[in-house]
Short mmCIF file of C-alpha atoms and ligand atoms in Angstrom, two decimals:
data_model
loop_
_atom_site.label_atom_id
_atom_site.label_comp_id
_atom_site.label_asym_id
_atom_site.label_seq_id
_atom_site.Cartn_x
_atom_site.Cartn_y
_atom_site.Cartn_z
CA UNK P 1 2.98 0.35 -30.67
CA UNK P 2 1.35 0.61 -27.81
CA UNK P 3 -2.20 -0.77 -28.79
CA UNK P 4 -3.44 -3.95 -27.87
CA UNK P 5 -4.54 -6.46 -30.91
CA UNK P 6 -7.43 -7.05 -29.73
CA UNK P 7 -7.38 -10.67 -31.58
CA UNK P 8 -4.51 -11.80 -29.47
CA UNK P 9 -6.19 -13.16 -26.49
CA UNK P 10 -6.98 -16.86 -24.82
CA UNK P 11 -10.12 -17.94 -23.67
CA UNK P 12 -9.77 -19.53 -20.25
CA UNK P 13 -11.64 -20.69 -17.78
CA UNK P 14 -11.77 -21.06 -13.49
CA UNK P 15 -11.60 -24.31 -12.02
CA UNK P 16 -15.59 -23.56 -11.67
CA UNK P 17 -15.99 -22.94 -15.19
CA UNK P 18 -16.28 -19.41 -15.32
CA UNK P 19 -15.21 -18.11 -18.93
CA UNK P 20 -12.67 -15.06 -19.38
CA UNK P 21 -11.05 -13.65 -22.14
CA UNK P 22 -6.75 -13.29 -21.13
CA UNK P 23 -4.62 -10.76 -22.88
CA UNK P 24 -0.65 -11.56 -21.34
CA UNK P 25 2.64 -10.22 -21.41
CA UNK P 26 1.62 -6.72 -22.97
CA UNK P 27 4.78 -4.23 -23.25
CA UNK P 28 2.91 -1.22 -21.65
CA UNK P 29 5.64 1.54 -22.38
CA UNK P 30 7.45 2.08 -25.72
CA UNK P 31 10.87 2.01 -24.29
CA UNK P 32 10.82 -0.96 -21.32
CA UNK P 33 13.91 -1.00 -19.46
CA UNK P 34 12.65 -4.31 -17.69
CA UNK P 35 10.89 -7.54 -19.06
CA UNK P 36 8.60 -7.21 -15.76
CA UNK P 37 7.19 -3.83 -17.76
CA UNK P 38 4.38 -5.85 -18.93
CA UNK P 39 0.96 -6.39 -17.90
CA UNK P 40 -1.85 -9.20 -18.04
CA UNK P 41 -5.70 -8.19 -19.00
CA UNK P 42 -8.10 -10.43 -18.04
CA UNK P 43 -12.05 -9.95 -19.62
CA UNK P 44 -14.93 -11.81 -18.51
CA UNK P 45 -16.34 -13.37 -21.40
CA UNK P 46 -19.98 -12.58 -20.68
CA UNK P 47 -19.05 -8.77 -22.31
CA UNK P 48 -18.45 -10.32 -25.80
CA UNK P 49 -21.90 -11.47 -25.52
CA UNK P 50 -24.17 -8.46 -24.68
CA UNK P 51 -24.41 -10.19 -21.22
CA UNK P 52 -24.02 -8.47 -17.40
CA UNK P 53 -22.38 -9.77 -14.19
CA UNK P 54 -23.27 -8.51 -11.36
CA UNK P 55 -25.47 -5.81 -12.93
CA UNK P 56 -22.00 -4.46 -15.07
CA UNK P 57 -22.32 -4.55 -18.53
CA UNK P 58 -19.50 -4.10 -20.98
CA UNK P 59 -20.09 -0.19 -20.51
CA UNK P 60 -20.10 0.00 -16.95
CA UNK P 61 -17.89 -2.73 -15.88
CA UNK P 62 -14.98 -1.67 -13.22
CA UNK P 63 -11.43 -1.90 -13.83
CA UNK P 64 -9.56 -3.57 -11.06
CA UNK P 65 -5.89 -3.40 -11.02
CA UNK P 66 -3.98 -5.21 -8.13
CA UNK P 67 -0.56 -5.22 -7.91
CA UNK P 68 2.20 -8.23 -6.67
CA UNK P 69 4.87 -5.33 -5.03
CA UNK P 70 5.54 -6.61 -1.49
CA UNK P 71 8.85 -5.43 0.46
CA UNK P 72 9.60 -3.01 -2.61
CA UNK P 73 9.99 -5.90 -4.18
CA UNK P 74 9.94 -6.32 -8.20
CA UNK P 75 5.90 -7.51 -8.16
CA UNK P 76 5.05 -9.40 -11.56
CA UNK P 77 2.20 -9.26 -13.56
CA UNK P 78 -0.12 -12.01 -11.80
CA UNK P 79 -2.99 -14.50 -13.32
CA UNK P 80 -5.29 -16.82 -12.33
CA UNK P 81 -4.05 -19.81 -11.30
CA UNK P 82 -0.96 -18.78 -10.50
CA UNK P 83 0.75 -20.34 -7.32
CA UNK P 84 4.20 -18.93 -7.39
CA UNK P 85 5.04 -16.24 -4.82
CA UNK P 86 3.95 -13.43 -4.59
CA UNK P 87 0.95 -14.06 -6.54
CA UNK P 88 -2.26 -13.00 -5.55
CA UNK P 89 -4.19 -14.97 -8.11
CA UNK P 90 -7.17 -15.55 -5.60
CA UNK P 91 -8.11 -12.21 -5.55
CA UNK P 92 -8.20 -11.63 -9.38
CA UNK P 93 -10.23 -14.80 -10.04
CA UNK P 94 -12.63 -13.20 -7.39
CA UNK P 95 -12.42 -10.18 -8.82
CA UNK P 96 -13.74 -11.46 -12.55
CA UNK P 97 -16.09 -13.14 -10.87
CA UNK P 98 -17.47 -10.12 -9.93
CA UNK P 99 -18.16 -8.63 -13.34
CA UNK P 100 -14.61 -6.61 -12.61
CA UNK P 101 -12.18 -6.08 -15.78
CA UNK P 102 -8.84 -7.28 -14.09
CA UNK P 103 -5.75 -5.68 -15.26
CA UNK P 104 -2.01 -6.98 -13.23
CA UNK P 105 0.91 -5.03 -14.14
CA UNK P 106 4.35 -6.08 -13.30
CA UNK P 107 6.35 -2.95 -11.33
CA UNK P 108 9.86 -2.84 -10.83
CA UNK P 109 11.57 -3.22 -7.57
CA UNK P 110 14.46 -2.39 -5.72
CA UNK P 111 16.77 -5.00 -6.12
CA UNK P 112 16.55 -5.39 -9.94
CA UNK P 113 19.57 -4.56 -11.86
CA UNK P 114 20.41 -4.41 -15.85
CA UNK P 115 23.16 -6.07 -17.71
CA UNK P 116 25.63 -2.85 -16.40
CA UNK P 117 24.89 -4.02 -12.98
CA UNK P 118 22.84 -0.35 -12.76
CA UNK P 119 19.92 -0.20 -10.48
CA UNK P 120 16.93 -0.14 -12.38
CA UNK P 121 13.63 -0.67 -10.06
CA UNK P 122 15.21 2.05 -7.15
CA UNK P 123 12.42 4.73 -6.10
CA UNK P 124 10.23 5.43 -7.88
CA UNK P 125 10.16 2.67 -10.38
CA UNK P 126 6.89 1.16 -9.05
CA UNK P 127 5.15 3.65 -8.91
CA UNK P 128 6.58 5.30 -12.54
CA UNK P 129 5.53 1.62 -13.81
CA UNK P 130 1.81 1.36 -12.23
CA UNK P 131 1.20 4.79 -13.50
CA UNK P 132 2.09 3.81 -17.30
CA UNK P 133 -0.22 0.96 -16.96
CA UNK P 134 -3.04 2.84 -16.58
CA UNK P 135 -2.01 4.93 -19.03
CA UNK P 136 -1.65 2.35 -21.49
CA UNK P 137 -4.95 0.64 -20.31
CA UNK P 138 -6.71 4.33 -21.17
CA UNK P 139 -4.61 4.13 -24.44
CA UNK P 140 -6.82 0.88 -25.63
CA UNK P 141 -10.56 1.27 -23.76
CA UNK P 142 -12.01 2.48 -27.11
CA UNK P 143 -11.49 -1.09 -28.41
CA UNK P 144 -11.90 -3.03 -24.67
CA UNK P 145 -15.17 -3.87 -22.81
CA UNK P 146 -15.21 -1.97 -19.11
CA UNK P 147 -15.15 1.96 -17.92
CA UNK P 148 -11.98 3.22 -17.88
CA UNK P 149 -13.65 6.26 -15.73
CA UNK P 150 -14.02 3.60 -13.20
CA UNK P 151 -10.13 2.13 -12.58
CA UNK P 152 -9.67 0.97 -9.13
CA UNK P 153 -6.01 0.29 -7.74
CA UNK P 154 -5.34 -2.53 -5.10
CA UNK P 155 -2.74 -3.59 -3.31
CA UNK P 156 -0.90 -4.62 0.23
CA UNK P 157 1.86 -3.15 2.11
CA UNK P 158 4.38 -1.89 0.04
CA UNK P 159 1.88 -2.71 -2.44
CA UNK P 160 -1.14 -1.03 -0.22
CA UNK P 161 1.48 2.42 -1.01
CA UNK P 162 1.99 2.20 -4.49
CA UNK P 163 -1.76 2.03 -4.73
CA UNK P 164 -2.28 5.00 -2.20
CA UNK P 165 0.07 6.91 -4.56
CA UNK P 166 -1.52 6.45 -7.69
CA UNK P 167 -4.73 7.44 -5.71
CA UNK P 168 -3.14 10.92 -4.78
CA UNK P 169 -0.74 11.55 -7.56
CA UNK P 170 -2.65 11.52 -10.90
CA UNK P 171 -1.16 13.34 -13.98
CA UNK P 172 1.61 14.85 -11.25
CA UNK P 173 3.91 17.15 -13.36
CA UNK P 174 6.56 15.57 -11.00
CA UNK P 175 6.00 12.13 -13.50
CA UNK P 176 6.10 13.21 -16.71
CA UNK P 177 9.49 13.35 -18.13
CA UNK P 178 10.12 9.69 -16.31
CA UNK P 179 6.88 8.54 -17.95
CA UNK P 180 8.19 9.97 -21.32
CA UNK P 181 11.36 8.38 -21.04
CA UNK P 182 9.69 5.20 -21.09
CA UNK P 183 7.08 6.15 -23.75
CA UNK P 184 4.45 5.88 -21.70
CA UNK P 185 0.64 6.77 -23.63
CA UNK P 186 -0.23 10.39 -23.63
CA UNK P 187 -2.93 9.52 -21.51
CA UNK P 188 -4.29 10.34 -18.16
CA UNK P 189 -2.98 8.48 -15.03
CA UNK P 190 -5.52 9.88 -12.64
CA UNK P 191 -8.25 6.97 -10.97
CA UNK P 192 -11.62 6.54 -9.60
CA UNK P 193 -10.66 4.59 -6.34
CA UNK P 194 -7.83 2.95 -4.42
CA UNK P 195 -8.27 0.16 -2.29
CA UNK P 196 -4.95 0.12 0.24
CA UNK P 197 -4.04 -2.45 3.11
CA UNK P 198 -1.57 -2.18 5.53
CA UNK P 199 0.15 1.04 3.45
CA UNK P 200 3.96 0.91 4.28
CA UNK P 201 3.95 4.86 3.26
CA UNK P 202 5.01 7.75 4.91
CA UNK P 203 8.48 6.59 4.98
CA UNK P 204 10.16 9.55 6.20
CA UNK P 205 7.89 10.32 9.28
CA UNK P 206 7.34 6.26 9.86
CA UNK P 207 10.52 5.90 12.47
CA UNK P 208 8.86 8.61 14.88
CA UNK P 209 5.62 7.15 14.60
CA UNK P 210 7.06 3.62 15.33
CA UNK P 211 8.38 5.04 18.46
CA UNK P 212 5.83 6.98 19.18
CA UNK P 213 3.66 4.12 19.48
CA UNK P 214 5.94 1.60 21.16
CA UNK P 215 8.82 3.67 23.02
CA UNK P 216 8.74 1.75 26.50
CA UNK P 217 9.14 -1.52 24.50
CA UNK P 218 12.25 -3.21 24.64
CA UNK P 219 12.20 -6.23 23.34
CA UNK P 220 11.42 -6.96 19.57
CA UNK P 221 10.40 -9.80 17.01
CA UNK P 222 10.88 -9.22 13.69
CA UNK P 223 11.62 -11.53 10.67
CA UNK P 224 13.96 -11.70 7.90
CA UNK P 225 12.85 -13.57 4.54
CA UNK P 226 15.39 -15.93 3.12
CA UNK P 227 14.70 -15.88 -0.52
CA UNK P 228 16.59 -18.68 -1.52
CA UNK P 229 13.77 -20.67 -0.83
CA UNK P 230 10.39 -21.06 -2.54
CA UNK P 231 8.14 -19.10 -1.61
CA UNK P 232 10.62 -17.02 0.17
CA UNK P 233 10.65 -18.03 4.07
CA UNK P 234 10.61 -15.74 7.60
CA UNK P 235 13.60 -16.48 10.10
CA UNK P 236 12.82 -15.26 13.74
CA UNK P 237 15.35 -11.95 14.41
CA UNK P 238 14.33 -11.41 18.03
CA UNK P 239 16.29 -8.47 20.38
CA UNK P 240 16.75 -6.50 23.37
CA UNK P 241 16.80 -2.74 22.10
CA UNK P 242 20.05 -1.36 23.28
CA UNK P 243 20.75 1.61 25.83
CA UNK P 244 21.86 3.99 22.71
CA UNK P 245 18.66 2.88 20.41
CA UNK P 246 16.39 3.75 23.47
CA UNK P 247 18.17 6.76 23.36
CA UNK P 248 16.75 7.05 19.87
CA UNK P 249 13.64 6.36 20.79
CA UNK P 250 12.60 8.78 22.95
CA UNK P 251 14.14 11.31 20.83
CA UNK P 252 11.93 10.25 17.45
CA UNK P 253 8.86 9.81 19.89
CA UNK P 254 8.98 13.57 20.20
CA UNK P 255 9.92 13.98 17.06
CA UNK P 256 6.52 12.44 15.93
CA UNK P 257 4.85 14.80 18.23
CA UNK P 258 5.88 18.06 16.32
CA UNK P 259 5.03 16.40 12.94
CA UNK P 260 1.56 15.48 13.77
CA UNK P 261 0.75 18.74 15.87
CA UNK P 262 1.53 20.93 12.30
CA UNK P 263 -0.46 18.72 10.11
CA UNK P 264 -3.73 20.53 11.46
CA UNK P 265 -6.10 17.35 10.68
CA UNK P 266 -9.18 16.79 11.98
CA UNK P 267 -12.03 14.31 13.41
CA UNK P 268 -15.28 13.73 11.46
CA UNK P 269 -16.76 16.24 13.50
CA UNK P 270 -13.97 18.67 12.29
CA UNK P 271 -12.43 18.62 15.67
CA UNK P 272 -8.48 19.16 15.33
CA UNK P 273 -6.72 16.31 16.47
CA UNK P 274 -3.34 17.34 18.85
CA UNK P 275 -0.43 15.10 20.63
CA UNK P 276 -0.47 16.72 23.83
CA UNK P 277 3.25 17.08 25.83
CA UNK P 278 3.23 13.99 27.96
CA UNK P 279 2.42 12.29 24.40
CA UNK P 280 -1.20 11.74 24.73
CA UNK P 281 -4.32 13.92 23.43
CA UNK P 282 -7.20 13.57 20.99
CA UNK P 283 -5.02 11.93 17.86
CA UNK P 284 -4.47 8.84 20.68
CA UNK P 285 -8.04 8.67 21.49
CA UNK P 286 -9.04 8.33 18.29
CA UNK P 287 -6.93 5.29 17.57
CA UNK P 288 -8.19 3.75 20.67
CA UNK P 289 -12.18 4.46 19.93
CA UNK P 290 -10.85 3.00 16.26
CA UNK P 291 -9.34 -0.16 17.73
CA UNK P 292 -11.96 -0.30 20.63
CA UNK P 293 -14.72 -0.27 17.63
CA UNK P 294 -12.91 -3.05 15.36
CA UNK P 295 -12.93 -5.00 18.81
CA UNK P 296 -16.78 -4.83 19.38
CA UNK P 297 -16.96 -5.43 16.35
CA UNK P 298 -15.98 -8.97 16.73
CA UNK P 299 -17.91 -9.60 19.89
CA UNK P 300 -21.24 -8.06 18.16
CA UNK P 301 -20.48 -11.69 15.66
CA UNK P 302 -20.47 -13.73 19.17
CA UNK P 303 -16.68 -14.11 19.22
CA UNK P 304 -14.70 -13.88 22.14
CA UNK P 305 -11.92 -11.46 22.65
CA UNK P 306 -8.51 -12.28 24.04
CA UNK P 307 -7.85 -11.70 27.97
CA UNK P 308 -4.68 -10.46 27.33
CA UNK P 309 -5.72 -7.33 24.89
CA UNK P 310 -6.00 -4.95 27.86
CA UNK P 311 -9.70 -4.38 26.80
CA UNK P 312 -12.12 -3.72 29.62
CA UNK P 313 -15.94 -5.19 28.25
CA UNK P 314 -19.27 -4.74 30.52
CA UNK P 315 -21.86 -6.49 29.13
CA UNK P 316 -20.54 -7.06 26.43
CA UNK P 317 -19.52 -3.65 25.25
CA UNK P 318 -15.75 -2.51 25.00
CA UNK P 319 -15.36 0.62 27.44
CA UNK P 320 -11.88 1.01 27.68
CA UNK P 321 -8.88 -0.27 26.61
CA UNK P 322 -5.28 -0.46 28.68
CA UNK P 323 -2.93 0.91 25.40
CA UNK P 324 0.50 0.26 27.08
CA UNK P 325 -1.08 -3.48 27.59
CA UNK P 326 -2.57 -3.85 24.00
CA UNK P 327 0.56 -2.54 22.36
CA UNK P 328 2.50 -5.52 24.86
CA UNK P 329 0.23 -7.84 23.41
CA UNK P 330 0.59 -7.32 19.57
CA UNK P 331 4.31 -6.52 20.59
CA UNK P 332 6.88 -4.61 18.12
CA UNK P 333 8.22 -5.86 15.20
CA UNK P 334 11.20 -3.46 14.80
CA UNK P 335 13.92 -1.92 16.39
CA UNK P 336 15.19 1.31 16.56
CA UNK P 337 14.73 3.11 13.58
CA UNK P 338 12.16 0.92 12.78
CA UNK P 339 12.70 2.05 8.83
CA UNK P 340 15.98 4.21 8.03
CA UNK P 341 18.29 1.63 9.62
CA UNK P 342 21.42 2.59 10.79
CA UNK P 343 23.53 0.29 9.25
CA UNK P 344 21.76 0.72 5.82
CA UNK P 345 20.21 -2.55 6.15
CA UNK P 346 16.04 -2.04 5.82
CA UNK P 347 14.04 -2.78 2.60
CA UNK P 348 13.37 1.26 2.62
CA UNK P 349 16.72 2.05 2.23
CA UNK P 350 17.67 -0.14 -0.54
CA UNK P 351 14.14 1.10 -1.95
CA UNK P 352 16.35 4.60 -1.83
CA UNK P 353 19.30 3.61 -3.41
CA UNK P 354 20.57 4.85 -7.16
CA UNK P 355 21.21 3.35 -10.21
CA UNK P 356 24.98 2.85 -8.86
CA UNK P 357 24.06 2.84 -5.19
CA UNK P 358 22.35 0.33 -3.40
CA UNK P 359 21.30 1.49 -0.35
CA UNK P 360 21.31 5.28 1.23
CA UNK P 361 19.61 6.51 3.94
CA UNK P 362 16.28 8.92 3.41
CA UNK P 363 15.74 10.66 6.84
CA UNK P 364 18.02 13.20 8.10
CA UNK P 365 17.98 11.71 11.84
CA UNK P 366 19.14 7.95 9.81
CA UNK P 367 21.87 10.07 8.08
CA UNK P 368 23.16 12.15 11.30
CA UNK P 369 23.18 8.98 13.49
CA UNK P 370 24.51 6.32 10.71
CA UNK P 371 27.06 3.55 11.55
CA UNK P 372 28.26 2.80 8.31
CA UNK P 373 29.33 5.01 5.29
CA UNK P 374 26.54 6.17 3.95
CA UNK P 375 25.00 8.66 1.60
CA UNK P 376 21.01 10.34 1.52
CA UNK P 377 18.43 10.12 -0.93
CA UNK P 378 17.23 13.28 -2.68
CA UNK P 379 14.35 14.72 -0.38
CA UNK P 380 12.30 15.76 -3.43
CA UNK P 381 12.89 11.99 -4.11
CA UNK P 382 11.71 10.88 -0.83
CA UNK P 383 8.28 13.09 -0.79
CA UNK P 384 7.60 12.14 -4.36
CA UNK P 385 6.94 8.36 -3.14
CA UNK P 386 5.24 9.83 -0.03
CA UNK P 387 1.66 9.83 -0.34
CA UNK P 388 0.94 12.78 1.69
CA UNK P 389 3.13 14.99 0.18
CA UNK P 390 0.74 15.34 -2.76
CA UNK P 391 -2.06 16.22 -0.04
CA UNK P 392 -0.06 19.45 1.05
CA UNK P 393 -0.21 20.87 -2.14
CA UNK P 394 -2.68 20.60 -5.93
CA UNK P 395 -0.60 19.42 -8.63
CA UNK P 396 -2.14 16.05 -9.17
CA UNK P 397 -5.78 14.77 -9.07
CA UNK P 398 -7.01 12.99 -5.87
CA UNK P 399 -8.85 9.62 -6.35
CA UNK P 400 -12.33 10.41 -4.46
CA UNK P 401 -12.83 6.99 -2.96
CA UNK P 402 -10.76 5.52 -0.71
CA UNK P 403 -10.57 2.18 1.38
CA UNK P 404 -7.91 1.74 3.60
CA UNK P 405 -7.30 -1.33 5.75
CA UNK P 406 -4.55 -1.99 8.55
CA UNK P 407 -5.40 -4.83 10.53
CA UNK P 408 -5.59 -4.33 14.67
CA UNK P 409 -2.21 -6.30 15.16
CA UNK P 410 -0.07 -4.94 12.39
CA UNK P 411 3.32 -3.93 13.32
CA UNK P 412 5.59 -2.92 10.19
CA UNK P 413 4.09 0.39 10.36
CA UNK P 414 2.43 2.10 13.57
CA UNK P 415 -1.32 2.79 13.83
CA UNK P 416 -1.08 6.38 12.95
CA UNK P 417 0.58 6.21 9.46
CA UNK P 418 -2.73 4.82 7.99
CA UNK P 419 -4.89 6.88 9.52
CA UNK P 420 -3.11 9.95 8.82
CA UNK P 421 -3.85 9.50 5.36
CA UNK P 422 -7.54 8.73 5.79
CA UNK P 423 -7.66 12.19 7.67
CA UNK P 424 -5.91 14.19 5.41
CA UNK P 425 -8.24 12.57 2.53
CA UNK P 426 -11.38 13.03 5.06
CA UNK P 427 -10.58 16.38 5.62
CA UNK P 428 -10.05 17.07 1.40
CA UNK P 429 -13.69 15.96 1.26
CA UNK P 430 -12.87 12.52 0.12
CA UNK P 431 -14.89 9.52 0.95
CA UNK P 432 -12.92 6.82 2.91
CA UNK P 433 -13.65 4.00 4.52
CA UNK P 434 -11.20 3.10 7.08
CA UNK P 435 -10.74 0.46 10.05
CA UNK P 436 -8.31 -1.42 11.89
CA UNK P 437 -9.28 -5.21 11.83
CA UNK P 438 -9.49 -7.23 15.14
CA UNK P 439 -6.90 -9.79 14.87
CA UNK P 440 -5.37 -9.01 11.86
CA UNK P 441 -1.95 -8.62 10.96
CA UNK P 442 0.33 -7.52 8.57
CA UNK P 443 -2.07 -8.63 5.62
CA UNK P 444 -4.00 -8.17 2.73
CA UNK P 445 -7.09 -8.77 0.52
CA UNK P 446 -8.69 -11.03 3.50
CA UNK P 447 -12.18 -9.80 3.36
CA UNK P 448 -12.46 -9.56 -0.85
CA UNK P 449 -16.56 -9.75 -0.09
CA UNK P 450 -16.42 -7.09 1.80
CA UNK P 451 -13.77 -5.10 -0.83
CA UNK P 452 -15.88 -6.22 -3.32
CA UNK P 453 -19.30 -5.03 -1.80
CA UNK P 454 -17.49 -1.41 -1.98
CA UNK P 455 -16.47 -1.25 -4.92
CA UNK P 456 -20.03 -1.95 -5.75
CA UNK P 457 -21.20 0.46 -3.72
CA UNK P 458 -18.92 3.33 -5.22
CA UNK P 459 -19.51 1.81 -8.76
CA UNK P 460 -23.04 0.72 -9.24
C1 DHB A 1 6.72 -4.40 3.67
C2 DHB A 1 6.77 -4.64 5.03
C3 DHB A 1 7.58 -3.85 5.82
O1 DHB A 1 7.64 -4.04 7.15
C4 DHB A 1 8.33 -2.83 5.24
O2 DHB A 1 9.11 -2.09 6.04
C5 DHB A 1 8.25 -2.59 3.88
C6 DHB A 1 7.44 -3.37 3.10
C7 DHB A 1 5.84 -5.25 2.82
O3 DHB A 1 5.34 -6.28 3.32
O4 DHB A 1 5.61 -4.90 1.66
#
C-alpha cells in the first residue's frame, strides 16, 4: 500500500519552462489519522532522460525535503506555484532547479483536532509525521530517480526544529511503536544532512536563555497572528514587563547559567565554554566574535552598518561591540517566560497539550509559578521533541552535516539556543556550518544560493 505507482505523475513545468515530473497527495503511512499525512514528490524531468543538472544524475541526485510547519502549526505538503500561506513554493522550484529531488510532506500540528474533538497533531505529531515520510520515500527509491543516501531536511523556526530533530533522532527506539501505529515503512528514518533556520528548539531550557540574554529589558514587542485573515496577519502586543515577571527574570537568568555550565561544550579549539557568576565568560564572547563576524561581514560587501548597533569599527574592522546596546537595538520580542507562559497562552504550550487537553505547561518553573489551572506535559515527552536530548545519549543516528542559520536580529529564541546545538554537534565530530546573519530576523530560506552551494558542497 505504501508504494508509489510510478505511472501516476504530471508533467509540469516553471513559469521559465523548466520540466518536472509531480507525484501529489501520496498517503505516506498505512493508517493516516489526518488528510495532511500526505506528501508531494516532485522529479526533474531531465532524469527520465539519461540527462544531469547540475552535475547530478538520476543516481546521485539529492533529496531535498522542506517542510511548511511554522508556529507548530499543521504545515501542508507544498508545490510549486503555490501562493497560499505558509507555502514555501519558491524554495522548491529553486531547489529542482538545482538538479535536487524535492519531496514536501504535510506534518500535523497542534491545533488540529478529529471528528471526537481529540487532539491529533499535539507533540510529537510533526516530527512522528516527517519521520514516516522519509521512511516511505526509502520505501519507493528502488523505482525513483535520486540517492536516497543523500536526503536533506529543511525547514524554518518551528520548522528549522522539526528538521534539527530528524537530523539527531534517526531510527530512535523512542519512535517506533508511534511510527507503527501509523504503519509507517519498515524503513530507515536516519538522513544525510539538515539544513535548520532560526530553530525554535530547546523548549524547556529556552525561557532561561531568553532571560539570560535580555534580563535588564523591560519593555517588549511581540506580535500575535490573527488567522482569520489570509495569509494570517501580525497585531502589535507591546508591554512593560511587570515587577513580579522581573522577578522571574532574574531568577531564570541564573537558571540558564547552571544549565549551560554542565553541558561541558566546547570552542573549535576545544576550549570549554563557561557562564561565569556575574553572567559573563567565554560562552558570551563567543556569541559576540559570532555576531561581530556576521557584522564585518557585511561591511567587507561595502555596506554600511547601523549607528545604533553598539558596534565599535576602526578602519573598517568591527573591534568591539556594546552587547547591552545591541540587544536594545534588536529589542525583545517576549515577555516573561518568553515560552512556558503563565497563563497557558504560548504556541509551545498548546504544542504540549493531549489528545483531550489543549494546552499544559512543559517546564517545572511554568508549572510552580502558573496563574491558571493547569496541568504538565510528560518530561520524557518534552526531551523527546528536544533536539539535544538525543546528543546526551546514542540511541539514534546523527545526521553528519549540519547548517544552521539564525539571523543577527532574531528574537523568538535567544542567541544561545542555536548555537548550543552547533556545539554539541561540533564537539560529536559533526560538520556544521553556522552563523548569525547581519540584519536578519526571524526568517528563513533567504540565501537558497548560498543553501544550495552547500548542499553541493556536502553532495557532489
Ligand atoms: C515560531 C516562532 C516562535 O516565536 C515560537 O515561539 C514558536 C514557533 C515559528 O515561527 O515557527
Amino acid at each position: 500500500m505504501l508504494k508509489i505507482r510510478v505511472d501516476q505523475y504530471q508533467t509540469k513545468a516553471l513559469l521559465n519552462g523548466f520540466l518536472y515530473r509531480e507525484y501529489r497527495d501520496l498517503t505516506y503511512v498505512e493508517r493516516p489519522v489526518s488528510e495532511i499525512q500526505q506528501l508531494n514528490l516532485f522529479i526533474p524531468q531531465a532524469y527520465y532522460q539519461q540527462e544531469s543538472i547540475n552535475g547530478y544524475t538520476a543516481a546521485t541526485a539529492p533529496i531535498f525535503v522542506p517542510n511548511t510547519v511554522g508556529d507548530y502549526l499543521p504545515g501542508p505538503a507544498d508545490f510549486p506555484g503555490n501562493d497560499q500561506w505558509p507555502s514555501r513554493s519558491k524554495t522548491i522550484e529553486a531547489a529542482l532547479q538545482r538538479g535536487y529531488v524535492v519531496a514536501s510532506p504535510g506534518l500535523r500540528g497542534r491545533t488540529q483536532q478529529n471528528e471526537s474533538g481529540d487532539y491529533i497533531g499535539k507533540a510529537p505529531a510533526f516530527i512522528v509525521d516527517l519521520k514516516a515520510a522519509i521512511r516511505f520515500l526509502r520505501h519507493n527509491a528502488d523505482h525513483l530517480p535520486g540517492n536516497y543516501e543523500r536526503i536533506i531536511t529543511n525547514g524554518t523556526s518551528a520548522g528549522g526544529a522539526t528538521s534539527a530533530l530528524a537530523g539527531v533522532s534517526g531510527n530512535h527506539p523512542f519512535f517506533q511503536p508511534l511510527l507503527d501505529e501509523l504503519g509507517a515503512a519498515k524503513e530507515s528514518d536516519a538522513i544525510y544532512a539538515a539544513s535548520c533556520y532560526c530553530p525554535i528548539h530547546n523548549l524547556e531550557h529556552a525561557d532561561l536563555a531568553y532571560e539570560w540574554q535580555f534580563n535588564g529589558i523591560t519593555t517588549y514587542h511581540n506580535q500575535q497572528m490573527d488567522f482569520k485573515t489570509d495569509p494570517p496577519r501580525a497585531i502589535a502586543v507591546d508591554g512593560e514587563l511587570t515587577n513580579e515577571q522581573q522577578k522571574l527574570s532574574k531568577e531564570l537568568k541564573q537558571g540558564f547559567r547552571a544549565y549551560f555550565n554542565q553541558l561541558n561544550l566546547h570552542d573549535q579549539q576545544g576550549k570549554e565554554l563557561t557562564i561565569d557568576q556575574d553572567g559573563k565568560g567565554s560562552f558570551l564572547k563567543l556569541i559576540q566574535a559570532l555576531i561581530m563576524q556576521s557584522a564585518q561581514q557585511v561591511l567587507n560587501e561595502g555596506q554600511t552598518l547601523s549607528a545604533e548597533a553598539g558596534l565599535t569599527v576602526v578602519d573598517q574592522q568591527v573591534v568591539g561591540i556594546d552587547w547591552p546596546q545591541y540587544l536594545a537595538y534588536i529589542g525583545r520580542k517576549k515577555a516573561v517566560p518568553a515560552f512556558d507562559d503563565l497563563t497557558l497562552a504560548s504556541a509551545e504550550n498548546d504544542l504540549f497539550g493531549t489528545r483531550q487537553i489543549p494546552q499544559q505547561h512543559f517546564t517545572d518553573f511554568g508549572q510552580l509559578n502558573s496563574q491558571v489551572k493547569a496541568s504538565q506535559a510528560d518530561p520524557a515527552l518534552v526531551a523527546a521533541v528536544n533536539p539535544i536530548h538525543y546528543l546526551t545519549e546514542t540511541s539514534g543516528q546523527t545526521a553528519h552535516y549540519w547548517r544552521i542559520r539564525h539571523g543577527a536580529s532574531d528574537r523568538d529564541t535567544a542567541f544561545s539556543i542555536p548555537l548550543i546545538l552547533a556545539l554539541f554537534l561540533q564537539d560529536q565530530g559533526k560538520q556544521v556550518d553556522f552563523a548569525y546573519p547581519w540584519g536578519i530576523g526571524h526568517d528563513g530560506d533567504y540565501d537558497l544560493v548560498a543553501l544550495f552551494d552547500w548542499i553541493d558542497q556536502i553532495c557532489q
